[in-house]
Short mmCIF file of C-alpha atoms in Angstrom, two decimals:
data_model
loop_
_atom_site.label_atom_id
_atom_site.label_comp_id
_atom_site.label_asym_id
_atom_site.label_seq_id
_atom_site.Cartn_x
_atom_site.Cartn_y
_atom_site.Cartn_z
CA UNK A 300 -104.84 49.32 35.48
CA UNK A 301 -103.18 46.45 36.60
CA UNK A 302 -105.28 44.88 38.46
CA UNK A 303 -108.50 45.73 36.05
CA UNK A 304 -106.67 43.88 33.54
CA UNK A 305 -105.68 40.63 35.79
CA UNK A 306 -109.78 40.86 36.45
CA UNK A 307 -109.81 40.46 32.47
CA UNK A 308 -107.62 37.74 32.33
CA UNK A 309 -109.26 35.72 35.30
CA UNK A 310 -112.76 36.93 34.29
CA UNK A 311 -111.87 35.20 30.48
CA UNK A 312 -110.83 32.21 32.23
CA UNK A 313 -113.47 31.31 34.09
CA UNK A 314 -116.31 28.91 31.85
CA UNK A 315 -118.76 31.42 30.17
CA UNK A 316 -122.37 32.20 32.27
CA UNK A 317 -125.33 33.67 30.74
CA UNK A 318 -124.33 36.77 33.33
CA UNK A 319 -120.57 36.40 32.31
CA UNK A 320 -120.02 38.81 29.95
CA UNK A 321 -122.06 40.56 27.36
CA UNK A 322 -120.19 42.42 24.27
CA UNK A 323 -122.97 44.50 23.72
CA UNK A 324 -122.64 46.69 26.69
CA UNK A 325 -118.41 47.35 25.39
CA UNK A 326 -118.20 49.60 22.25
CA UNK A 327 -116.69 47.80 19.11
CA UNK A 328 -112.82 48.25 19.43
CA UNK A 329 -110.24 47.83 16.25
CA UNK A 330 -106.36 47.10 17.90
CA UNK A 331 -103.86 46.45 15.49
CA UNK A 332 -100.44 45.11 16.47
CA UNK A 333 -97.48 46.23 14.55
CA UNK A 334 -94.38 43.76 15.04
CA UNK A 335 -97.18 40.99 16.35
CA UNK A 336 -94.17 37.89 14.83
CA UNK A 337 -91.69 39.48 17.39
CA UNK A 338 -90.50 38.90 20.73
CA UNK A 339 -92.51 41.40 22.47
CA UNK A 340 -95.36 41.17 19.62
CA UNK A 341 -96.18 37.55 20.57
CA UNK A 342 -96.66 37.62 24.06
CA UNK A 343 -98.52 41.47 23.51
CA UNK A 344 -101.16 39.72 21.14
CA UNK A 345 -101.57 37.30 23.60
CA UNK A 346 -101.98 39.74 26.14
CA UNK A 347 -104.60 42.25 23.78
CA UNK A 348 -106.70 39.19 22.91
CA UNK A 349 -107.24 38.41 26.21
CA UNK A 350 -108.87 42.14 26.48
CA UNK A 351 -112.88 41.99 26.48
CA UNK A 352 -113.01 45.64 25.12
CA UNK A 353 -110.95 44.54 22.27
CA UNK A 354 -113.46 43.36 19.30
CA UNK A 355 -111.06 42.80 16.53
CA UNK A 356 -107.36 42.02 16.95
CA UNK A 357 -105.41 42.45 13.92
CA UNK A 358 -101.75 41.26 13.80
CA UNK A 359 -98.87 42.42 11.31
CA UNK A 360 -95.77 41.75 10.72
CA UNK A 361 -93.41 41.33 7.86
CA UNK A 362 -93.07 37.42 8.05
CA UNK A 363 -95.03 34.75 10.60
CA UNK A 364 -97.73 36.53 11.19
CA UNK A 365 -100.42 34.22 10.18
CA UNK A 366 -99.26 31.12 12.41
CA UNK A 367 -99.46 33.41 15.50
CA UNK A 368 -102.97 34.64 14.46
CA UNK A 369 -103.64 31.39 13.76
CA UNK A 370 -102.32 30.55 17.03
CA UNK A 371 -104.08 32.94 19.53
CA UNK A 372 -107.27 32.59 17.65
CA UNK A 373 -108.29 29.63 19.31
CA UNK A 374 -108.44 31.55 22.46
CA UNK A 375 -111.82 31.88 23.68
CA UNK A 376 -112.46 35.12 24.32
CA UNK A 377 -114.77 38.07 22.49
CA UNK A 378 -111.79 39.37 19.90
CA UNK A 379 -111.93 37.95 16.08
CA UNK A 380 -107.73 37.77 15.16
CA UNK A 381 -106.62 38.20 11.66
CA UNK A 382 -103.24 38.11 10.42
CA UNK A 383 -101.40 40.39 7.67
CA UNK A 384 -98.05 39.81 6.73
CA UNK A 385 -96.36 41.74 3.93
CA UNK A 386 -96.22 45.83 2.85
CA UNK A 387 -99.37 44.93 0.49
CA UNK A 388 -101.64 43.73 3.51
CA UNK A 389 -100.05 46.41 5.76
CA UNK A 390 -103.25 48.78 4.30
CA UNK A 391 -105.57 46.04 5.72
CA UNK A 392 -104.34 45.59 9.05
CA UNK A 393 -104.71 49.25 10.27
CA UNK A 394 -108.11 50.71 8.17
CA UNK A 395 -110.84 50.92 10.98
CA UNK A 396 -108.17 50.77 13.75
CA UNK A 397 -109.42 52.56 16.92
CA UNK A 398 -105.73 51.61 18.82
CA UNK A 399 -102.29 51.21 16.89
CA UNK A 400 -99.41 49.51 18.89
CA UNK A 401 -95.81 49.14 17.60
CA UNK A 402 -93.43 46.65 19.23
CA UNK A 403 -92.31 46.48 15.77
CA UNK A 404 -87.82 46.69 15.57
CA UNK A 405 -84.78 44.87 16.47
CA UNK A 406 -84.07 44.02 20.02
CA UNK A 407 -81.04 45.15 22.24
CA UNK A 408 -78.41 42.96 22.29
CA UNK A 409 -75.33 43.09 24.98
CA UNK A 410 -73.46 46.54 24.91
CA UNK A 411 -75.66 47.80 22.31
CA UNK A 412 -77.30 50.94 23.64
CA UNK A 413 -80.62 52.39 22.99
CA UNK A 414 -79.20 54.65 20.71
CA UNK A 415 -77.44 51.51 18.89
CA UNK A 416 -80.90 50.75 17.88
CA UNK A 417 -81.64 54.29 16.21
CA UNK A 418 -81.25 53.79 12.53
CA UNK A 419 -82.75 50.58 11.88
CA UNK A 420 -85.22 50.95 14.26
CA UNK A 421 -86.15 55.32 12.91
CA UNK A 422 -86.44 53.43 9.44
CA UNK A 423 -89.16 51.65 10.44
CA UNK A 424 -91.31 53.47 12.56
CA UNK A 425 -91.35 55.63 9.79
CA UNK A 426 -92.59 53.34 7.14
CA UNK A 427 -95.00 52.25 9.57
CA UNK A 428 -96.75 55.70 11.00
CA UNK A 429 -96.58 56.82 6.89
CA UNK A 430 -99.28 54.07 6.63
CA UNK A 431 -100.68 55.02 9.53
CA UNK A 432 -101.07 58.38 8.52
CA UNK A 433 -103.24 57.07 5.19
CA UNK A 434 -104.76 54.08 6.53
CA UNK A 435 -106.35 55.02 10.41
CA UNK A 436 -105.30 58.64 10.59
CA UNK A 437 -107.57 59.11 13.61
CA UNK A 438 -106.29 56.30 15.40
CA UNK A 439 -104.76 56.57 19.25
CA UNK A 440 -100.89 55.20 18.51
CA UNK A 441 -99.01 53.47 21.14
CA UNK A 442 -95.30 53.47 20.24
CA UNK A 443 -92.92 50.55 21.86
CA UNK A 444 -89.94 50.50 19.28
CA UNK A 445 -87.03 51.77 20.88
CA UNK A 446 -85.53 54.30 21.26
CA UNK A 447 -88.47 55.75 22.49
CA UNK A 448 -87.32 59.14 22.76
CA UNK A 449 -86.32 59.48 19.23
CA UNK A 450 -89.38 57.31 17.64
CA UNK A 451 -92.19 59.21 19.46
CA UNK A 452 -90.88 63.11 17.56
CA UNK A 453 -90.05 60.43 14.47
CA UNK A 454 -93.61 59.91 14.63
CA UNK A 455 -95.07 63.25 15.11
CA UNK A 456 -93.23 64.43 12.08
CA UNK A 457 -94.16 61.61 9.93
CA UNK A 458 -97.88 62.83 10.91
CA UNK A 459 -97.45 66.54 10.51
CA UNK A 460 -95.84 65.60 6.91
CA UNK A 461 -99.49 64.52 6.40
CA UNK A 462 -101.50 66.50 8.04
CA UNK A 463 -102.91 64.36 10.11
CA UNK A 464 -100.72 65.15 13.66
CA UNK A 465 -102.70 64.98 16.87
CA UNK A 466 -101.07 65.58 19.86
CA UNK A 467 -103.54 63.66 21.96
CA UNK A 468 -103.75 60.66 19.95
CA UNK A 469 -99.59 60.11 19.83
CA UNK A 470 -98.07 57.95 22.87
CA UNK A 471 -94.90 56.49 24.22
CA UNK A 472 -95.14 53.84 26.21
CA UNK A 473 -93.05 54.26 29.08
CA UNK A 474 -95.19 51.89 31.34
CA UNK A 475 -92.79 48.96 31.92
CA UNK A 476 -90.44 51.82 34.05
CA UNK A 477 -93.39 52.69 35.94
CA UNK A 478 -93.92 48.45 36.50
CA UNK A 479 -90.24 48.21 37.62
CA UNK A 480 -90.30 51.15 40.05
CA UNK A 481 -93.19 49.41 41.39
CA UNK A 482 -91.69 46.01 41.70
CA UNK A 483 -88.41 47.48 42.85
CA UNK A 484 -89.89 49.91 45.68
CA UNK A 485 -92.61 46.95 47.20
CA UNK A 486 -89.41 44.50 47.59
CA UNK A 487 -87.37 46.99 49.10
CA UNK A 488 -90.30 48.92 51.63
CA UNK A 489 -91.43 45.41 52.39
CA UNK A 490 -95.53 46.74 50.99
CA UNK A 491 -97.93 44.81 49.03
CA UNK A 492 -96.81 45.49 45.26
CA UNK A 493 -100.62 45.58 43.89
CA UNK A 494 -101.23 48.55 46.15
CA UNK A 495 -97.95 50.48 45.52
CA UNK A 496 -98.40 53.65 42.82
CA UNK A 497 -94.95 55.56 41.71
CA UNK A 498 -94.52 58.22 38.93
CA UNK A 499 -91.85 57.73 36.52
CA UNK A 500 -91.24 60.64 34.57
CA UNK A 501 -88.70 62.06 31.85
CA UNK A 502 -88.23 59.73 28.68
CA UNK A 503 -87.74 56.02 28.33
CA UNK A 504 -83.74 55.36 28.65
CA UNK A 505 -80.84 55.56 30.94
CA UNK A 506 -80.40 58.60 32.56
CA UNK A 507 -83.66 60.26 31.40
CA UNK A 508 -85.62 57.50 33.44
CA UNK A 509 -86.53 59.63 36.19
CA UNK A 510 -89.01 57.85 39.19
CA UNK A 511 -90.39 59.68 41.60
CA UNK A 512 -90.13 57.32 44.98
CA UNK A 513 -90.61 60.49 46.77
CA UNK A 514 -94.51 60.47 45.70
CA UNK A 515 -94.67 56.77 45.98
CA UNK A 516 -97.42 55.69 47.94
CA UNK A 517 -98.21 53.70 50.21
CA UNK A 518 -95.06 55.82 51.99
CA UNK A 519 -91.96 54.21 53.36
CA UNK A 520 -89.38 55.46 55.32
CA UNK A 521 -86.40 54.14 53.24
CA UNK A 522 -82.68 56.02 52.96
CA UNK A 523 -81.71 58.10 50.69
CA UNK A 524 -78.94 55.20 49.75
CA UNK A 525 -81.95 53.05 48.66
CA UNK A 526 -83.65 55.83 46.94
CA UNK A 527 -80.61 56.02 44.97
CA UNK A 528 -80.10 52.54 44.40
CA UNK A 529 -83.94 52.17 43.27
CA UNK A 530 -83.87 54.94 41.06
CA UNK A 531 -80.64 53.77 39.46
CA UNK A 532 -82.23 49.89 38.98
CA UNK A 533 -85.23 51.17 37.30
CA UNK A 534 -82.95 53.08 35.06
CA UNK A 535 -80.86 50.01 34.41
CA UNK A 536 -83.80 47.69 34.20
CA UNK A 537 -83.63 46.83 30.36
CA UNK A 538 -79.69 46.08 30.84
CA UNK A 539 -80.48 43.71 33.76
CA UNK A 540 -82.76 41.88 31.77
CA UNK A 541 -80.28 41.56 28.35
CA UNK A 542 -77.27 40.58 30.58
CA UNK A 543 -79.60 38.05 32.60
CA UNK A 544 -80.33 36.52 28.65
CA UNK A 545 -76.99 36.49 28.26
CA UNK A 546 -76.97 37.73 24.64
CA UNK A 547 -80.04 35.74 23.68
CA UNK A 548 -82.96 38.39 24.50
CA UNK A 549 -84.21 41.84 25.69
CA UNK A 550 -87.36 42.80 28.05
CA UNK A 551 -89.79 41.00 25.79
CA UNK A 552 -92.47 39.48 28.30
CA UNK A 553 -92.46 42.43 31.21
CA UNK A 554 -92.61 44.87 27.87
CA UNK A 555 -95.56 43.09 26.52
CA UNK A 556 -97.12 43.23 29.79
CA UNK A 557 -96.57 47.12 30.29
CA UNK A 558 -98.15 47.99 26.69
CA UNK A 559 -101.29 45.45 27.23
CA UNK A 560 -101.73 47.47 30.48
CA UNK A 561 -101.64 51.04 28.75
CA UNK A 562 -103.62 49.83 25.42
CA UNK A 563 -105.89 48.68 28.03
CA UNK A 564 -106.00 52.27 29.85
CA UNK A 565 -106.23 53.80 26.20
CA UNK A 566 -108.78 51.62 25.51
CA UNK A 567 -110.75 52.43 28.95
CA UNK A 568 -110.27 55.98 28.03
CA UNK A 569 -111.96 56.08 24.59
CA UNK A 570 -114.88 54.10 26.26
CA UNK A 571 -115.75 56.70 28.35
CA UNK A 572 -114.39 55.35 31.68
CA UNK A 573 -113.58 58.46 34.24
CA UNK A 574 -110.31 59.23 35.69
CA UNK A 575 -107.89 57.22 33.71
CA UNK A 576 -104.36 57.92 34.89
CA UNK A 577 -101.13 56.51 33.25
CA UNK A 578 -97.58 57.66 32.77
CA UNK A 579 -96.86 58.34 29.27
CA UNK A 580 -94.15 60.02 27.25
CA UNK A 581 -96.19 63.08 24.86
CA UNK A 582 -96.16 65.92 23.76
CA UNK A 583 -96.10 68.53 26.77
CA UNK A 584 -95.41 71.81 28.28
CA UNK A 585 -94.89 71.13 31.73
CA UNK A 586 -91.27 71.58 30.86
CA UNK A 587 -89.11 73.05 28.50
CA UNK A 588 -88.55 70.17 26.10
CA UNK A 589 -91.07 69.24 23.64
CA UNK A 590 -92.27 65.65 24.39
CA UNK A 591 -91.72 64.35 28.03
CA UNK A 592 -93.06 61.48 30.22
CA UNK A 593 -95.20 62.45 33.30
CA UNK A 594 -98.97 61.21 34.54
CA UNK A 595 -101.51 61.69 31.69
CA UNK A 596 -105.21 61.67 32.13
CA UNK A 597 -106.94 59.51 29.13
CA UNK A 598 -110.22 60.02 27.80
CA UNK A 599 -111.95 59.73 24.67
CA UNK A 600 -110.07 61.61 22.16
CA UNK A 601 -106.50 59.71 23.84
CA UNK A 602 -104.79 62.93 25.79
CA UNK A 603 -107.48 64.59 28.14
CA UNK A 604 -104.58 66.53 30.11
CA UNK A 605 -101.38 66.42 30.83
CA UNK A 606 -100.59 66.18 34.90
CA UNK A 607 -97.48 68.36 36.87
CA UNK A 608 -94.79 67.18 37.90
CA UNK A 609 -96.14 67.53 41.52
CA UNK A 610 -93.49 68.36 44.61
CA UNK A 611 -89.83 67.02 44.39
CA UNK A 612 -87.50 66.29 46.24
CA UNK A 613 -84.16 68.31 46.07
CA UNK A 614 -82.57 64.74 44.55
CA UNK A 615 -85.10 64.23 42.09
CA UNK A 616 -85.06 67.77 41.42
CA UNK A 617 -81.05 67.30 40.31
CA UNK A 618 -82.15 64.31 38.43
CA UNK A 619 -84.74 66.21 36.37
CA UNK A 620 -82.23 68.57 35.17
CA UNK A 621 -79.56 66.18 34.22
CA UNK A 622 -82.19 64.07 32.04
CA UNK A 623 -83.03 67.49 30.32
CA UNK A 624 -79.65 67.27 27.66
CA UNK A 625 -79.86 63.93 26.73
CA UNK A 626 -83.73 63.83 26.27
CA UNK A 627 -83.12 67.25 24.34
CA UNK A 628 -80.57 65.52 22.39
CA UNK A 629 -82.45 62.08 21.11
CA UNK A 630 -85.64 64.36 20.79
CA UNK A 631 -83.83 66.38 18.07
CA UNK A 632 -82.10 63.51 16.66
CA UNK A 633 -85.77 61.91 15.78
CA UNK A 634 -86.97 65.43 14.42
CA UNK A 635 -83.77 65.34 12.18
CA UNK A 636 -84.29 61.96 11.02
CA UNK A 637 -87.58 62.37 10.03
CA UNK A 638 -86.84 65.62 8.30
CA UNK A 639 -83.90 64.31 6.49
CA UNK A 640 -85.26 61.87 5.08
#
């Protein structure tokens, strides 16, 4: 996916040809940003209208919104942008929308903790996936707003409230752990990083951030020191990144580019392309807990299947049962939320 949508980029570059590109042979696609003003919203609309499947880009957010449509408009490339900004245009940005993405939230700021993030962040997502539910019920939803493992089962109540819940169309996008373990494990194995693949599993914070370097491919022979040190950078990549800002920014441009790269997998998916492949944090059986992170095949209706674990190794193996509490834990906490009130 990541190099399909560098083609995109350089492809859109490049002075258009008669053979070029034609948007008749791509479906018409609806992808709505929600949270487009924001730090990871800007650089993600950026990203999406850079996308030749995308058709129409439509960007929300609660203030600024039209100068960044305004802004990325100009672009040339097959997407028409149009900006909402407000609850009463909320209704306008999502009707016809095919893909919903949320960045939408407050960032992390130093020694503030996922979990810091909960109740502002819970308040929204609701508000948000209630319109959802009556505006684009049938649309695939990517969440970003943090803390991931608490806003995906926020979400899935919110729709179930409605009637409207499917479990294949509800995602959380865990993709920028999957980009680290990537970066992380070609630096250290000395390997080409386009041609490196690694599993991340579990959920989307700390501790439940579980890669699997053991399936990484191509192989390495690295210690189990390094394993350990990989494993426990990827799981500390978002605190890296806020202390490197020193207190003036989270993971906004690597997060943008993770959620352009699974929209664009989504988006693949609902087109029809075959054997579509991403890490993603659904709703799934492969374990005990309700919702969980592992491979997911994408297709036309979002979830085609949800993938195994595969073989791990006896460390990974501890690490999958300490991540089980705490994911347990925020999982319920978003179930209560949404319940309560």
């Amino acid at each position: 996916m990541r190099s399909s949508l560098l083609r995109s980029v350089k492809t859109l570059a490049r002075p258009t040809t008669a053979r070029a590109y034609s948007v008749d042979s791509v479906p018409s696609r609806k992808v709505t940003v929600l949270g487009a003003a924001g730090g990871i919203g800007q650089p993600l609309s950026l990203l999406m209208k850079l996308n030749p499947l995308v058709s129409q880009l439509a960007l929300y957010d609660i203030g600024g919104t039209p100068g960044v449509a305004a802004d990325v408009s100009h672009i040339n490339s097959r997407s028409e942008v149009a900006g909402y900004m407000g609850d009463d245009q909320l209704g306008q940005a999502l009707e016809g929308s095919d893909v919903v993405i949320i960045p939408a939230g407050v960032p992390r700021k130093p020694g503030m903790t996922r979990d810091d993030l909960f109740n502002i962040n819970a308040g929204i997502v609701k508000s948000l996936c209630t319109a959802i539910a009556k505006y684009c019920p049938h649309a695939i939803v990517n969440m970003i707003s943090n803390p991931v493992n608490s806003t995906v089962p926020i979400a899935a109540e919110v729709f179930k409230k409605a009637g409207i819940y499917d479990e294949k169309k509800l995602f959380g996008v865990t993709t920028l752990d999957v980009v680290r373990a990537k970066t992380f494990y070609a630096g250290k194995a000395n390997v080409n990083v386009a041609e490196v693949n690694v599993p991340v599993v579990g959920g989307h914070a700390g501790v439940t951030i579980l890669p699997l370097f053991s399936q990484a491919t191509p192989k390495a022979n690295l210690s189990q020191d390094d394993i350990q040190a990989l494993t426990k950078r990827t799981q500390d990549g978002g605190t890296e990144v806020v202390e490197a800002k020193a207190g003036k920014g989270s993971a906004t441009l690597s997060m943008a580019y993770a959620g352009a790269i699974f929209a664009d997998a989504c988006l693949k998916g609902l087109n029809g392309v075959p054997d579509v492949v991403e890490c993603s944090y659904v709703q799934s059986t492969i374990t005990e807990l309700p919702f969980f992170a592992s491979k997911v095949r994408l297709g036309k209706n979002g979830v085609e299947e949800v993938l195994g674990l595969g073989p791990l190794s006896d460390y990974e193996k501890e690490g999958l049962e300490k991540l089980k509490p705490e994911l347990k834990s925020s999982i319920e906490k978003g179930i209560e939320f949404a319940k309560k009130n």
